[in-house]
XYZ file of C-alpha atoms in Angstrom:
519
model
C 242.743 318.271 86.405
C 239.847 317.664 84.082
C 236.302 318.515 84.987
C 233.570 315.934 84.783
C 231.106 318.694 83.959
C 231.528 321.958 82.114
C 229.266 324.909 82.669
C 228.411 327.776 80.371
C 226.482 330.875 81.247
C 222.987 330.516 79.849
C 219.719 332.285 80.231
C 216.881 330.058 81.411
C 213.386 331.223 80.680
C 210.968 330.386 83.475
C 207.218 330.405 83.586
C 204.720 329.567 86.247
C 203.627 325.965 85.677
C 199.946 325.112 85.629
C 199.602 322.874 88.659
C 196.468 320.780 88.697
C 194.698 319.939 91.926
C 196.225 316.822 93.458
C 194.182 313.638 93.514
C 194.180 313.851 97.302
C 191.735 316.764 96.990
C 188.033 316.657 96.200
C 187.676 318.277 92.785
C 184.196 319.696 93.413
C 185.151 321.907 96.372
C 186.748 325.347 96.492
C 188.590 326.534 99.617
C 186.797 328.717 102.140
C 188.290 330.362 105.237
C 187.194 331.569 108.654
C 189.267 334.041 110.666
C 188.295 334.094 114.337
C 189.514 337.141 116.283
C 189.162 336.156 119.916
C 190.097 337.738 123.218
C 193.127 335.495 123.607
C 193.901 334.043 120.187
C 193.500 334.892 116.516
C 193.108 331.912 114.229
C 192.621 331.249 110.541
C 191.230 327.927 109.373
C 191.132 327.256 105.638
C 188.763 324.436 104.771
C 188.766 322.344 101.614
C 185.310 323.674 100.874
C 181.839 324.336 102.184
C 180.606 320.866 103.106
C 179.056 318.856 105.917
C 182.401 317.223 106.732
C 185.055 319.702 105.544
C 188.733 318.840 105.758
C 191.189 321.455 106.963
C 193.708 322.609 104.361
C 195.519 325.003 106.675
C 195.146 325.980 110.321
C 197.161 328.582 112.194
C 196.707 330.256 115.559
C 198.504 333.198 117.134
C 198.029 333.900 120.843
C 197.769 337.687 120.590
C 196.092 338.437 123.926
C 193.851 341.209 122.568
C 191.767 341.171 125.730
C 194.674 341.262 128.154
C 194.312 344.198 130.544
C 190.817 345.135 129.320
C 189.234 344.791 132.760
C 191.186 347.873 133.838
C 191.677 349.801 130.567
C 188.548 348.872 128.597
C 190.803 348.996 125.535
C 192.320 346.309 123.362
C 195.876 345.461 124.346
C 198.276 347.538 122.192
C 200.830 344.785 121.783
C 198.014 342.363 121.025
C 196.648 344.691 118.349
C 200.058 344.882 116.645
C 200.427 341.104 116.729
C 196.901 340.679 115.371
C 197.521 342.989 112.418
C 200.750 341.154 111.619
C 198.942 337.805 111.767
C 196.080 339.064 109.586
C 198.470 340.217 106.865
C 199.969 336.738 106.832
C 196.512 335.154 106.834
C 195.465 337.203 103.816
C 198.597 336.185 101.923
C 198.016 332.531 102.783
C 194.418 332.785 101.626
C 195.503 334.201 98.280
C 198.128 331.481 97.961
C 195.520 328.760 98.534
C 192.965 330.385 96.213
C 190.413 330.861 98.975
C 187.058 331.738 97.439
C 185.664 333.557 100.459
C 186.942 334.536 103.903
C 184.593 335.077 106.826
C 186.040 337.248 109.586
C 184.393 337.118 113.002
C 185.277 338.879 116.239
C 184.101 338.064 119.745
C 184.043 339.407 123.318
C 187.151 341.608 123.460
C 186.401 343.466 120.225
C 182.707 343.994 120.937
C 183.397 345.303 124.463
C 186.473 347.488 123.855
C 186.086 351.260 123.527
C 188.575 351.207 120.649
C 186.843 348.246 119.012
C 185.400 350.298 116.149
C 188.797 351.656 115.122
C 190.259 348.164 115.354
C 187.526 346.744 113.090
C 188.168 349.416 110.464
C 191.838 348.426 110.373
C 190.990 344.728 110.185
C 188.669 345.394 107.236
C 191.421 347.337 105.476
C 194.012 344.600 106.044
C 191.860 341.607 105.163
C 189.615 343.203 102.564
C 186.681 341.533 104.302
C 183.712 342.680 106.326
C 184.103 341.867 110.017
C 181.138 340.321 111.800
C 181.267 341.313 115.468
C 179.252 338.658 117.254
C 176.948 339.365 120.150
C 177.122 336.928 123.039
C 173.907 335.277 121.843
C 175.279 334.883 118.303
C 178.513 333.460 119.656
C 176.576 330.889 121.690
C 174.432 329.961 118.701
C 177.373 329.444 116.344
C 179.130 327.342 118.993
C 176.009 325.195 119.340
C 175.917 324.764 115.559
C 179.513 323.580 115.778
C 178.305 320.874 118.161
C 175.495 319.952 115.767
C 178.020 319.574 112.956
C 180.437 317.522 115.056
C 178.155 315.039 116.808
C 175.415 312.687 115.678
C 172.148 313.954 117.152
C 173.649 315.727 120.176
C 171.476 316.633 123.127
C 172.594 318.576 126.170
C 174.151 321.927 126.988
C 177.166 323.351 125.170
C 179.683 325.604 126.856
C 182.323 327.581 124.965
C 185.061 329.236 127.011
C 187.171 331.902 125.356
C 189.499 334.553 126.652
C 186.755 337.061 127.400
C 183.531 335.159 127.939
C 181.760 331.868 128.520
C 178.747 331.042 126.368
C 176.163 328.446 127.390
C 173.300 327.161 125.228
C 171.010 324.146 125.046
C 171.619 321.839 122.077
C 169.000 319.532 120.604
C 167.184 319.318 117.277
C 166.329 322.950 117.923
C 168.753 325.349 119.598
C 167.747 327.158 122.762
C 168.497 330.701 123.846
C 172.123 331.232 124.729
C 173.618 333.161 127.618
C 177.003 334.840 127.841
C 178.957 335.317 131.060
C 182.158 337.284 131.819
C 184.030 334.093 132.685
C 186.605 333.862 129.903
C 190.073 332.843 131.027
C 191.816 336.193 130.545
C 188.954 338.289 131.899
C 188.364 336.129 134.971
C 192.070 336.081 135.784
C 192.062 339.884 135.828
C 188.710 340.209 137.610
C 189.958 337.898 140.347
C 193.386 339.480 140.638
C 194.891 336.070 139.934
C 193.234 334.511 142.982
C 191.591 331.155 142.246
C 189.502 331.507 145.389
C 188.130 334.786 144.085
C 187.709 333.281 140.597
C 185.580 330.550 142.154
C 183.373 333.132 143.906
C 182.920 335.165 140.715
C 182.124 332.050 138.688
C 179.618 330.793 141.223
C 177.880 334.182 141.446
C 177.499 334.431 137.655
C 176.434 330.829 137.125
C 173.842 331.141 139.871
C 171.751 333.274 137.511
C 171.771 330.705 134.670
C 168.385 329.041 134.183
C 169.024 326.723 131.236
C 166.966 323.530 131.179
C 168.352 320.199 130.007
C 166.637 319.240 126.720
C 166.603 315.484 127.367
C 167.159 312.728 129.892
C 170.933 312.652 129.372
C 172.730 315.595 130.943
C 175.655 315.849 128.527
C 177.827 318.936 128.783
C 179.652 319.632 125.500
C 182.877 321.467 126.307
C 184.347 323.816 123.683
C 187.415 326.055 123.780
C 191.189 325.758 123.743
C 191.618 325.930 127.513
C 189.158 323.125 128.123
C 190.641 321.024 125.309
C 193.996 321.428 127.035
C 192.449 320.077 130.240
C 191.231 317.054 128.288
C 194.684 316.500 126.761
C 196.177 316.405 130.248
C 193.500 314.027 131.484
C 194.119 311.676 128.546
C 197.897 311.844 129.058
C 197.560 310.904 132.722
C 195.288 307.955 132.014
C 196.018 304.654 130.301
C 193.899 305.629 127.311
C 194.558 304.186 123.839
C 193.596 307.306 121.854
C 195.014 310.818 121.984
C 192.014 312.382 120.217
C 190.199 315.027 122.235
C 187.032 315.208 120.124
C 184.239 313.108 121.660
C 186.411 312.163 124.633
C 183.905 311.439 127.384
C 184.110 311.211 131.145
C 181.728 311.578 134.037
C 181.127 315.045 135.421
C 182.353 313.851 138.831
C 185.647 312.639 137.351
C 186.149 315.919 135.512
C 185.334 317.940 138.635
C 187.885 315.965 140.654
C 190.491 316.476 137.933
C 189.759 320.206 137.777
C 190.205 320.456 141.531
C 193.577 318.745 141.167
C 194.619 321.130 138.368
C 193.625 324.175 140.421
C 195.623 323.077 143.461
C 198.790 321.589 141.945
C 201.723 322.601 139.768
C 200.615 321.694 136.243
C 204.103 322.307 134.831
C 205.201 318.948 136.242
C 202.278 316.934 134.890
C 202.600 314.267 132.238
C 201.462 315.574 128.861
C 202.020 319.250 129.687
C 204.347 319.586 126.693
C 201.288 319.234 124.435
C 199.897 322.471 125.910
C 201.347 325.765 124.662
C 203.128 327.843 127.295
C 200.719 330.748 126.900
C 197.776 328.388 127.406
C 199.258 326.801 130.546
C 198.761 329.969 132.556
C 195.005 329.745 131.931
C 194.618 326.084 132.905
C 193.941 326.658 136.638
C 191.291 329.336 136.066
C 189.821 327.276 133.217
C 189.583 324.337 135.618
C 187.767 326.521 138.150
C 185.206 327.612 135.544
C 184.683 324.036 134.335
C 184.153 322.741 137.865
C 181.722 325.495 138.812
C 179.821 325.151 135.530
C 179.328 321.411 135.983
C 178.267 321.949 139.596
C 175.780 324.691 138.735
C 174.235 322.831 135.795
C 174.217 319.473 137.603
C 175.701 317.770 134.540
C 176.171 313.992 134.390
C 178.794 313.684 131.660
C 181.354 315.848 129.900
C 181.874 315.410 126.160
C 184.843 317.251 124.688
C 184.521 318.951 121.313
C 187.182 320.064 118.858
C 184.475 321.815 116.853
C 182.838 325.032 117.912
C 182.414 328.598 116.751
C 184.273 328.449 113.421
C 182.693 325.173 112.352
C 179.322 326.549 113.425
C 179.807 329.497 111.070
C 180.369 327.070 108.182
C 177.466 324.861 109.255
C 175.135 327.860 109.254
C 175.868 328.396 105.541
C 174.735 324.901 104.564
C 171.259 324.187 103.280
C 168.887 322.262 105.544
C 169.405 319.251 103.278
C 173.183 319.420 103.663
C 172.941 319.904 107.429
C 170.824 316.757 107.678
C 173.500 314.565 106.058
C 175.480 312.221 108.287
C 178.890 313.853 108.761
C 180.629 310.540 109.515
C 179.349 308.790 106.407
C 180.019 311.851 104.249
C 183.651 311.949 105.427
C 184.147 308.205 104.945
C 182.672 308.272 101.438
C 184.983 311.162 100.587
C 188.008 309.237 101.854
C 186.892 306.206 99.870
C 186.687 308.381 96.743
C 190.220 309.638 97.344
C 191.947 306.429 98.480
C 190.066 303.245 97.500
C 190.798 301.282 94.343
C 187.103 301.364 93.489
C 184.639 303.335 95.658
C 181.701 301.582 93.967
C 182.988 298.309 95.417
C 182.971 299.860 98.887
C 179.321 300.804 98.409
C 178.586 297.212 97.382
C 180.216 296.035 100.622
C 177.888 298.282 102.600
C 174.806 297.001 100.763
C 175.795 293.320 100.995
C 176.737 293.381 104.678
C 173.521 295.208 105.553
C 171.509 292.385 103.979
C 173.770 289.762 105.547
C 173.437 291.151 109.078
C 169.657 291.282 108.660
C 169.497 287.738 107.233
C 171.606 286.350 110.065
C 169.545 288.137 112.695
C 172.440 290.265 113.939
C 170.753 293.107 115.772
C 172.109 296.567 114.927
C 171.441 299.837 116.681
C 171.423 302.994 114.587
C 175.056 303.645 115.506
C 176.040 300.013 114.816
C 174.606 300.413 111.324
C 176.449 303.694 110.775
C 179.727 302.220 111.987
C 179.381 299.117 109.801
C 178.629 301.255 106.754
C 181.557 303.577 107.504
C 183.856 300.551 107.887
C 182.843 299.421 104.397
C 183.689 302.789 102.852
C 187.099 302.705 104.533
C 187.874 299.068 103.819
C 190.327 299.731 100.988
C 192.064 302.955 101.979
C 195.311 301.224 103.032
C 195.797 299.160 99.891
C 198.962 300.972 98.805
C 200.812 299.967 101.973
C 203.014 296.874 102.075
C 200.798 293.830 102.805
C 202.667 293.133 106.043
C 201.864 296.599 107.359
C 198.371 297.328 106.049
C 196.765 296.621 109.415
C 199.079 299.105 111.139
C 198.599 301.646 108.343
C 194.850 301.375 108.656
C 194.990 301.636 112.447
C 197.097 304.776 112.204
C 194.616 306.427 109.850
C 191.517 305.522 111.854
C 193.050 306.352 115.237
C 193.986 309.844 114.103
C 191.571 310.738 111.300
C 189.571 313.921 111.738
C 186.234 312.144 111.539
C 183.384 313.626 113.540
C 179.946 312.289 114.362
C 181.495 309.176 115.908
C 182.201 308.169 119.496
C 185.501 306.645 120.561
C 183.761 303.263 120.807
C 182.543 303.734 117.247
C 186.072 304.560 116.145
C 187.186 301.313 117.784
C 184.582 299.442 115.696
C 185.946 300.971 112.478
C 189.504 300.188 113.497
C 188.854 296.572 114.493
C 186.769 295.675 111.433
C 189.609 296.391 109.040
C 192.462 295.534 111.399
C 191.147 291.956 111.596
C 190.467 292.003 107.886
C 194.228 292.270 107.338
C 195.596 290.299 110.319
C 193.072 287.496 110.264
C 190.964 286.256 113.145
C 193.125 283.479 114.558
C 193.616 282.927 118.269
C 197.186 284.214 118.043
C 196.148 287.620 116.686
C 196.538 290.227 119.420
C 193.580 292.632 119.600
C 194.558 296.278 119.010
C 194.728 298.491 122.100
C 191.793 300.532 120.844
C 189.577 297.454 121.269
C 189.377 298.197 125.003
C 187.112 301.160 124.182
C 184.417 298.864 122.782
C 181.977 296.613 124.595
C 182.279 292.836 124.010
C 179.222 292.835 121.731
C 180.628 295.684 119.607
C 183.941 293.837 119.374
C 182.095 290.723 118.197
C 180.181 292.612 115.498
C 183.439 294.108 114.231
C 185.005 290.637 114.033
C 182.014 289.255 112.100
C 182.229 292.171 109.668
C 185.963 291.556 109.252
C 185.281 287.879 108.508
C 182.782 288.915 105.818
C 185.332 291.299 104.315
C 187.897 288.490 104.152
C 185.464 286.331 102.179
C 184.118 289.018 99.858
C 187.499 290.478 98.881
C 188.735 287.091 97.666
C 185.776 286.784 95.302
C 185.659 290.387 94.068
C 189.343 291.400 94.042
C 188.044 294.926 94.858
C 186.105 295.231 91.596
C 182.364 295.978 91.525
C 179.774 293.672 90.003
C 180.671 290.444 91.818
C 179.532 290.906 95.404
C 176.008 291.766 94.329
C 175.736 288.302 92.724
C 176.569 286.486 95.962
C 173.463 285.694 97.987
C 173.411 284.702 101.646
C 170.660 282.800 103.423
C 169.982 280.496 106.326
C 169.186 276.860 105.603
C 166.700 274.583 107.354
C 169.365 273.109 109.630
C 170.387 276.489 111.038
C 173.480 276.796 108.900
C 174.343 279.556 106.446
C 174.619 279.209 102.672
C 176.368 281.600 100.286
C 175.232 281.137 96.683
C 177.463 281.913 93.698
C 176.185 281.903 90.092
C 177.527 279.254 87.709
C 178.827 282.023 85.426
C 181.407 283.109 87.999
C 181.894 279.791 89.812
C 185.546 279.619 88.723
C 186.200 282.169 91.471
C 185.890 279.309 93.972
C 189.090 277.915 95.441
C 191.020 276.811 98.501
C 191.540 280.269 99.935
C 187.894 281.357 99.654
C 186.851 278.037 101.224
C 189.170 278.638 104.176
C 187.830 282.160 104.639
C 184.260 280.837 104.532
C 185.183 278.363 107.266
C 186.577 281.236 109.371
C 183.343 283.183 108.877
C 181.480 280.156 110.198
C 183.727 280.112 113.263
C 182.870 283.733 114.014
C 179.156 283.133 113.506
C 179.189 279.867 115.426
C 177.445 278.013 112.589
C 178.391 275.998 109.518
C 178.766 278.150 106.381
C 178.816 276.512 102.950
C 179.205 277.713 99.371
C 176.822 276.479 96.670
C 176.754 277.012 92.912
C 173.388 278.017 91.471
């Protein structure tokens, strides 16, 4: 039997290849990490860099339960300490592997309150090689509030951050108020109440009775932070015919949340739809977390609940930014970054934003501040799905927008972004089925997204995604109430049947006659 291949014993010299940063990464940023040592969980988040809208390179959480049993022992849980040290060794190795430039280690309620906290901190410093910042309750509240500032566009209300050992409350506006900390974390309250939800309710009510925070504005928005409360939101979304699974900026009335929390506290959550999305260790804290949420909303007399995926860790990063960086619009920053990474020509996307701004103004299409932001963001994202097969670009785009980690945008705003480019690819005919996400937007927002899509469909046929063409196309109203798009003689060969058909479709969306003229 002959062999197709023959092998000889050879020595292969190997060397570590020089791997350049992938083009899916922003070249100007260097990774930075935050390790958050909480009463229930220990988490490391490695961000792409210090920026207004940082992307997460790596995120890992270990439910160590450091604060378990502290109500009775006043010491960190021994098993939890061992698990924490093991996790921190792994976190350090991961940080070195990802070339993290700086790691910020913070510790919260359990560590600051435990009698063996000092010894624990010394060991953490030795393992991580980093100084540990043990946050006071006021500092914890302030960082959480900064997380809200980084994750929402001009937030106003009260933020609440529930951890394993404490609950922090603080007013959020242009200026941050004084925060308060209460012993109402999930683990601590479970132990203080002996596992009785009735007793947990009494303890919560007694502590919240002393809170004297004032609402900073007319709207009484309660920004909810913390893994237990995010899990409540996941369950609420799963048990509702809701087209998005994103928790960040998920909104509901305080009354609806209070009713849901009452249901959670009095029923078997293990049989609920969506429970598989909640870790088993977290499920045990859902009922007591629901009690704290309900009592907090009742005590503060909140009107609405706004869920946040950003909190303490993001607040730490936000605090390091300059005032100029903090003032940047996190949504537009993120969308420009994605345009830089994915679009064929980001300069063309900027031209889209400039042209459509002038067009909306010329046509008298009224835009609120958020409408303007959402239109501009849609322009930056207009070409991110170009590598997909033409038949599936709409679906590709919808998948990105529905799940992208953008912040500073409501779910209605996300629907605007999704519709503008969905219709750009599918067309605007009567047979085109609106995406499910459209139900999150008002009729007027849906209409603005369709008009923007119609403009995209015209402009892309003239520019073929290259800059320098769109800026030469001028739009104006004529004396008869119609709309005229002017194209210079020098580039008039770009006219054709397809552009003419798209111009007709734009007219249908605007409800006026649109013509093309050569000047």
